[in-house]
Amino acid sequence: MRDQLTLDDSVDNYRLQTAWQQVLKRLSPDVPQAWFDRFLKPLRPIALDGNIVKVAVPGRFVFEWVRDRYLAALQSFLGDELGHPVSIELNIEARERQAIPAPGSMSVAAPQDDTKFRPFEKFSFDSFVIGQSNRLAFAGSKAVASEPGMKYNPLFIYGSSGLGKTHLLHAIARELLAKQPNFPLVYITAQQFAEEFVNALQNNRVEQFRRAQRSVGLWLVDDIQFIAGKD
């Protein structure tokens, strides 16, 4: 009986892992590469229990991002691949707290190429649909892309969900990086910024965090409404 259970478990795990890879393959063309690498690739399916699939998530920020944006799509695609409806249970992994370096031993690592922000190819100025309500936002974004820091600094784009705010941010980045591939540009969500700031506070790295922000030439912050009402 013990051997039979072990065999069944391994078969279920193989089915789950194979199905999960197919789900990621189906999602990847429609998800910005930076988002895919940061939020979806680190997810790990760890158990299939009937119709419940347990997925390990590296941190609360990723947990909330996946839950709010892609959980429904993941469940739908995974159900297709497994052949029956499933409900995904996201589980935040416990991470060991990194030791704080001794005074004088801290060094700032050089940025890695694989973490460099790559704007979503579909989000360009050419593909943006211009209407009466978004002409000003479009013009302001074009001005920022042509002369970063000189015009509309800062530029704040306000609008309901789905009206193209993220599209314009990616379009700015695409146009600027096409002309200056090494321009010090950062794309970040307000929630991610808040999480990194809290981590800096907890690990006594506030000054290092400040220096990192000061080295940025163009700062693109998405979902800025997240910081509303927060101290």
mmCIF file of C-alpha atoms in Angstrom:
data_model
loop_
_atom_site.group_PDB
_atom_site.id
_atom_site.type_symbol
_atom_site.label_atom_id
_atom_site.label_comp_id
_atom_site.label_asym_id
_atom_site.label_seq_id
_atom_site.Cartn_x
_atom_site.Cartn_y
_atom_site.Cartn_z
ATOM 1 C CA MET A 1 0.000 0.000 0.000
ATOM 2 C CA ARG A 2 2.841 2.388 0.840
ATOM 3 C CA ASP A 3 4.480 1.788 -2.532
ATOM 4 C CA GLN A 4 1.157 2.314 -4.336
ATOM 5 C CA LEU A 5 0.612 5.668 -2.614
ATOM 6 C CA THR A 6 4.101 6.783 -3.507
ATOM 7 C CA LEU A 7 3.547 5.828 -7.134
ATOM 8 C CA ASP A 8 0.216 7.680 -7.286
ATOM 9 C CA ASP A 9 1.757 10.763 -5.749
ATOM 10 C CA SER A 10 4.589 10.802 -8.269
ATOM 11 C CA VAL A 11 2.153 10.419 -11.171
ATOM 12 C CA ASP A 12 0.008 13.294 -9.888
ATOM 13 C CA ASN A 13 3.089 15.447 -9.418
ATOM 14 C CA TYR A 14 4.277 14.703 -12.947
ATOM 15 C CA ARG A 15 0.845 15.592 -14.351
ATOM 16 C CA LEU A 16 0.790 18.796 -12.332
ATOM 17 C CA GLN A 17 4.284 19.924 -13.325
ATOM 18 C CA THR A 18 3.678 19.136 -16.999
ATOM 19 C CA ALA A 19 0.324 20.950 -16.981
ATOM 20 C CA TRP A 20 1.858 23.958 -15.204
ATOM 21 C CA GLN A 21 4.558 24.347 -17.831
ATOM 22 C CA GLN A 22 1.878 24.329 -20.520
ATOM 23 C CA VAL A 23 -0.057 27.012 -18.634
ATOM 24 C CA LEU A 24 3.018 29.265 -18.482
ATOM 25 C CA LYS A 25 3.619 28.690 -22.177
ATOM 26 C CA ARG A 26 0.036 29.749 -22.957
ATOM 27 C CA LEU A 27 0.257 32.848 -20.766
ATOM 28 C CA SER A 28 3.678 34.112 -21.817
ATOM 29 C CA PRO A 29 2.679 35.762 -25.152
ATOM 30 C CA ASP A 30 0.088 37.945 -23.396
ATOM 31 C CA VAL A 31 2.102 38.974 -20.330
ATOM 32 C CA PRO A 32 4.859 41.636 -20.362
ATOM 33 C CA GLN A 33 8.213 39.857 -20.106
ATOM 34 C CA ALA A 34 9.230 41.769 -16.976
ATOM 35 C CA TRP A 35 5.988 40.789 -15.238
ATOM 36 C CA PHE A 36 6.287 37.165 -16.387
ATOM 37 C CA ASP A 37 9.839 36.836 -15.063
ATOM 38 C CA ARG A 38 9.135 38.645 -11.791
ATOM 39 C CA PHE A 39 5.735 37.218 -10.844
ATOM 40 C CA LEU A 40 4.802 34.077 -12.763
ATOM 41 C CA LYS A 41 8.031 32.152 -13.296
ATOM 42 C CA PRO A 42 8.855 31.969 -9.546
ATOM 43 C CA LEU A 43 5.518 30.271 -8.757
ATOM 44 C CA ARG A 44 5.894 26.578 -7.856
ATOM 45 C CA PRO A 45 3.018 24.086 -7.952
ATOM 46 C CA ILE A 46 3.680 21.789 -5.006
ATOM 47 C CA ALA A 47 0.608 19.576 -4.592
ATOM 48 C CA LEU A 48 -2.499 18.347 -6.384
ATOM 49 C CA ASP A 49 -5.225 17.270 -3.952
ATOM 50 C CA GLY A 50 -8.394 16.448 -5.875
ATOM 51 C CA ASN A 51 -9.488 19.758 -7.369
ATOM 52 C CA ILE A 52 -7.179 21.825 -5.143
ATOM 53 C CA VAL A 53 -3.771 22.839 -6.473
ATOM 54 C CA LYS A 54 -1.336 24.269 -3.954
ATOM 55 C CA VAL A 55 1.143 26.764 -5.372
ATOM 56 C CA ALA A 56 4.143 28.172 -3.485
ATOM 57 C CA VAL A 57 4.595 31.958 -3.807
ATOM 58 C CA PRO A 58 7.821 33.829 -2.878
ATOM 59 C CA GLY A 59 6.453 36.664 -0.757
ATOM 60 C CA ARG A 60 3.283 38.614 -0.005
ATOM 61 C CA PHE A 61 3.766 41.155 -2.788
ATOM 62 C CA VAL A 62 3.874 38.434 -5.453
ATOM 63 C CA PHE A 63 0.959 36.690 -3.709
ATOM 64 C CA GLU A 64 -1.262 39.788 -3.929
ATOM 65 C CA TRP A 65 -0.168 40.641 -7.472
ATOM 66 C CA VAL A 66 -0.919 37.142 -8.812
ATOM 67 C CA ARG A 67 -4.169 36.888 -6.855
ATOM 68 C CA ASP A 68 -5.484 40.208 -8.157
ATOM 69 C CA ARG A 69 -4.330 39.943 -11.785
ATOM 70 C CA TYR A 70 -3.832 36.368 -12.965
ATOM 71 C CA LEU A 71 -5.348 33.877 -10.524
ATOM 72 C CA ALA A 72 -8.504 33.408 -12.604
ATOM 73 C CA ALA A 73 -6.507 32.851 -15.801
ATOM 74 C CA LEU A 74 -4.155 30.399 -14.065
ATOM 75 C CA GLN A 75 -7.092 28.395 -12.713
ATOM 76 C CA SER A 76 -8.856 28.320 -16.082
ATOM 77 C CA PHE A 77 -5.779 27.263 -18.073
ATOM 78 C CA LEU A 78 -4.647 24.723 -15.483
ATOM 79 C CA GLY A 79 -8.122 23.187 -15.438
ATOM 80 C CA ASP A 80 -7.939 22.855 -19.222
ATOM 81 C CA GLU A 81 -4.573 21.126 -19.044
ATOM 82 C CA LEU A 82 -5.552 18.746 -16.225
ATOM 83 C CA GLY A 83 -8.947 17.957 -17.740
ATOM 84 C CA HIS A 84 -11.078 19.104 -14.804
ATOM 85 C CA PRO A 85 -11.828 22.365 -12.957
ATOM 86 C CA VAL A 86 -9.336 23.316 -10.262
ATOM 87 C CA SER A 87 -9.014 25.881 -7.520
ATOM 88 C CA ILE A 88 -5.530 27.258 -6.895
ATOM 89 C CA GLU A 89 -4.459 27.817 -3.295
ATOM 90 C CA LEU A 90 -1.571 30.292 -3.084
ATOM 91 C CA ASN A 91 0.814 29.665 -0.190
ATOM 92 C CA ILE A 92 3.438 32.232 0.783
ATOM 93 C CA GLU A 93 6.812 30.593 1.332
ATOM 94 C CA ALA A 94 8.652 31.376 4.531
ATOM 95 C CA ARG A 95 11.947 33.039 3.661
ATOM 96 C CA GLU A 96 14.969 33.179 5.916
ATOM 97 C CA ARG A 97 15.890 36.692 6.884
ATOM 98 C CA GLN A 98 19.254 37.649 5.418
ATOM 99 C CA ALA A 99 21.996 38.551 7.832
ATOM 100 C CA ILE A 100 22.851 42.241 7.978
ATOM 101 C CA PRO A 101 26.468 42.835 6.868
ATOM 102 C CA ALA A 102 28.885 44.259 9.407
ATOM 103 C CA PRO A 103 29.564 48.001 9.196
ATOM 104 C CA GLY A 104 31.986 48.786 6.404
ATOM 105 C CA SER A 105 31.448 45.460 4.628
ATOM 106 C CA MET A 106 28.389 46.417 2.599
ATOM 107 C CA SER A 107 28.829 46.581 -1.141
ATOM 108 C CA VAL A 108 26.355 47.333 -3.884
ATOM 109 C CA ALA A 109 26.194 44.600 -6.515
ATOM 110 C CA ALA A 110 26.354 45.593 -10.151
ATOM 111 C CA PRO A 111 22.990 45.369 -11.888
ATOM 112 C CA GLN A 112 22.382 42.121 -13.759
ATOM 113 C CA ASP A 113 21.259 42.126 -17.387
ATOM 114 C CA ASP A 114 18.514 39.556 -16.728
ATOM 115 C CA THR A 115 16.789 41.917 -14.292
ATOM 116 C CA LYS A 116 16.782 44.880 -16.653
ATOM 117 C CA PHE A 117 13.286 46.107 -17.419
ATOM 118 C CA ARG A 118 12.071 45.206 -20.885
ATOM 119 C CA PRO A 119 8.928 47.071 -21.992
ATOM 120 C CA PHE A 120 6.076 44.997 -23.370
ATOM 121 C CA GLU A 121 6.389 45.020 -27.159
ATOM 122 C CA LYS A 122 2.649 45.473 -27.742
ATOM 123 C CA PHE A 123 2.558 48.631 -25.631
ATOM 124 C CA SER A 124 3.910 51.296 -27.996
ATOM 125 C CA PHE A 125 2.820 54.793 -28.923
ATOM 126 C CA ASP A 126 1.912 53.548 -32.409
ATOM 127 C CA SER A 127 -0.516 50.947 -31.027
ATOM 128 C CA PHE A 128 -2.150 53.324 -28.524
ATOM 129 C CA VAL A 129 -5.715 54.264 -29.458
ATOM 130 C CA ILE A 130 -6.041 58.044 -29.132
ATOM 131 C CA GLY A 131 -9.413 59.526 -28.212
ATOM 132 C CA GLN A 132 -10.787 62.800 -26.948
ATOM 133 C CA SER A 133 -10.351 61.775 -23.321
ATOM 134 C CA ASN A 134 -6.708 60.687 -23.510
ATOM 135 C CA ARG A 135 -5.088 63.140 -25.935
ATOM 136 C CA LEU A 136 -3.437 65.137 -23.164
ATOM 137 C CA ALA A 137 -2.067 62.020 -21.448
ATOM 138 C CA PHE A 138 -0.698 60.783 -24.774
ATOM 139 C CA ALA A 139 0.955 64.116 -25.596
ATOM 140 C CA GLY A 140 2.462 64.375 -22.120
ATOM 141 C CA SER A 141 3.849 60.852 -22.363
ATOM 142 C CA LYS A 142 5.426 61.587 -25.738
ATOM 143 C CA ALA A 143 7.046 64.708 -24.287
ATOM 144 C CA VAL A 144 8.480 62.735 -21.364
ATOM 145 C CA ALA A 145 9.907 60.126 -23.733
ATOM 146 C CA SER A 146 11.600 62.779 -25.871
ATOM 147 C CA GLU A 147 12.924 64.939 -23.017
ATOM 148 C CA PRO A 148 12.875 62.991 -19.726
ATOM 149 C CA GLY A 149 13.049 65.219 -16.671
ATOM 150 C CA MET A 150 12.577 68.390 -18.701
ATOM 151 C CA LYS A 151 8.849 68.388 -19.474
ATOM 152 C CA TYR A 152 5.960 67.316 -17.253
ATOM 153 C CA ASN A 153 8.163 66.405 -14.334
ATOM 154 C CA PRO A 154 6.383 64.732 -12.700
ATOM 155 C CA LEU A 155 3.703 63.501 -15.098
ATOM 156 C CA PHE A 156 0.686 62.035 -13.293
ATOM 157 C CA ILE A 157 -1.785 60.009 -15.374
ATOM 158 C CA TYR A 158 -5.190 59.420 -13.830
ATOM 159 C CA GLY A 159 -7.956 57.171 -15.147
ATOM 160 C CA SER A 160 -10.064 54.089 -14.547
ATOM 161 C CA SER A 161 -8.662 50.576 -14.915
ATOM 162 C CA GLY A 162 -8.154 49.398 -18.478
ATOM 163 C CA LEU A 163 -7.872 52.826 -20.123
ATOM 164 C CA GLY A 164 -4.192 52.606 -21.013
ATOM 165 C CA LYS A 165 -2.119 53.988 -18.139
ATOM 166 C CA THR A 166 0.235 50.998 -18.104
ATOM 167 C CA HIS A 167 0.320 51.064 -21.906
ATOM 168 C CA LEU A 168 1.613 54.645 -21.865
ATOM 169 C CA LEU A 169 4.269 53.873 -19.245
ATOM 170 C CA HIS A 170 5.612 51.003 -21.352
ATOM 171 C CA ALA A 171 5.446 53.175 -24.485
ATOM 172 C CA ILE A 172 7.556 55.856 -22.782
ATOM 173 C CA ALA A 173 10.131 53.250 -21.807
ATOM 174 C CA ARG A 174 10.186 51.662 -25.276
ATOM 175 C CA GLU A 175 10.759 54.941 -27.085
ATOM 176 C CA LEU A 176 13.439 56.148 -24.690
ATOM 177 C CA LEU A 177 15.355 52.846 -24.567
ATOM 178 C CA ALA A 178 15.230 52.565 -28.360
ATOM 179 C CA LYS A 179 17.263 55.785 -28.521
ATOM 180 C CA GLN A 180 19.373 55.229 -25.385
ATOM 181 C CA PRO A 181 19.547 51.486 -24.480
ATOM 182 C CA ASN A 182 21.578 52.140 -21.311
ATOM 183 C CA PHE A 183 19.442 54.970 -19.978
ATOM 184 C CA PRO A 184 18.983 54.530 -16.174
ATOM 185 C CA LEU A 185 15.257 53.827 -16.274
ATOM 186 C CA VAL A 186 13.223 52.036 -13.613
ATOM 187 C CA TYR A 187 9.697 50.652 -13.988
ATOM 188 C CA ILE A 188 8.101 49.684 -10.697
ATOM 189 C CA THR A 189 4.659 49.379 -9.149
ATOM 190 C CA ALA A 190 3.850 51.512 -6.120
ATOM 191 C CA GLN A 191 3.243 48.343 -4.098
ATOM 192 C CA GLN A 192 6.635 46.930 -5.055
ATOM 193 C CA PHE A 193 8.289 50.236 -4.114
ATOM 194 C CA ALA A 194 6.549 50.210 -0.732
ATOM 195 C CA GLU A 195 7.613 46.619 -0.084
ATOM 196 C CA GLU A 196 11.244 47.355 -0.945
ATOM 197 C CA PHE A 197 11.198 50.442 1.277
ATOM 198 C CA VAL A 198 9.828 48.435 4.217
ATOM 199 C CA ASN A 199 12.499 45.766 3.657
ATOM 200 C CA ALA A 200 15.145 48.492 3.687
ATOM 201 C CA LEU A 201 13.801 49.796 6.997
ATOM 202 C CA GLN A 202 13.753 46.327 8.541
ATOM 203 C CA ASN A 203 17.306 45.551 7.438
ATOM 204 C CA ASN A 204 18.886 48.954 8.176
ATOM 205 C CA ARG A 205 19.496 49.637 4.469
ATOM 206 C CA VAL A 206 17.630 52.928 4.121
ATOM 207 C CA GLU A 207 20.643 54.900 2.926
ATOM 208 C CA GLN A 208 21.464 52.250 0.319
ATOM 209 C CA PHE A 209 17.821 52.363 -0.782
ATOM 210 C CA ARG A 210 17.979 56.164 -1.137
ATOM 211 C CA ARG A 211 21.166 56.009 -3.200
ATOM 212 C CA ALA A 212 19.569 53.480 -5.545
ATOM 213 C CA GLN A 213 16.622 55.815 -6.183
ATOM 214 C CA ARG A 214 18.847 58.856 -6.760
ATOM 215 C CA SER A 215 20.723 57.066 -9.548
ATOM 216 C CA VAL A 216 17.545 56.718 -11.618
ATOM 217 C CA GLY A 217 17.165 58.923 -14.701
ATOM 218 C CA LEU A 218 13.479 58.144 -15.329
ATOM 219 C CA TRP A 219 11.153 56.651 -12.755
ATOM 220 C CA LEU A 220 7.948 55.010 -14.027
ATOM 221 C CA VAL A 221 5.560 54.090 -11.200
ATOM 222 C CA ASP A 222 2.476 52.021 -12.013
ATOM 223 C CA ASP A 223 -0.629 51.613 -9.825
ATOM 224 C CA ILE A 224 0.275 54.768 -7.902
ATOM 225 C CA GLN A 225 -3.116 54.647 -6.171
ATOM 226 C CA PHE A 226 -1.676 51.958 -3.877
ATOM 227 C CA ILE A 227 0.094 54.572 -1.750
ATOM 228 C CA ALA A 228 -3.058 56.666 -1.220
ATOM 229 C CA GLY A 229 -3.737 57.108 2.490
ATOM 230 C CA LYS A 230 -0.483 55.438 3.581
ATOM 231 C CA ASP A 231 1.969 57.185 5.911
#
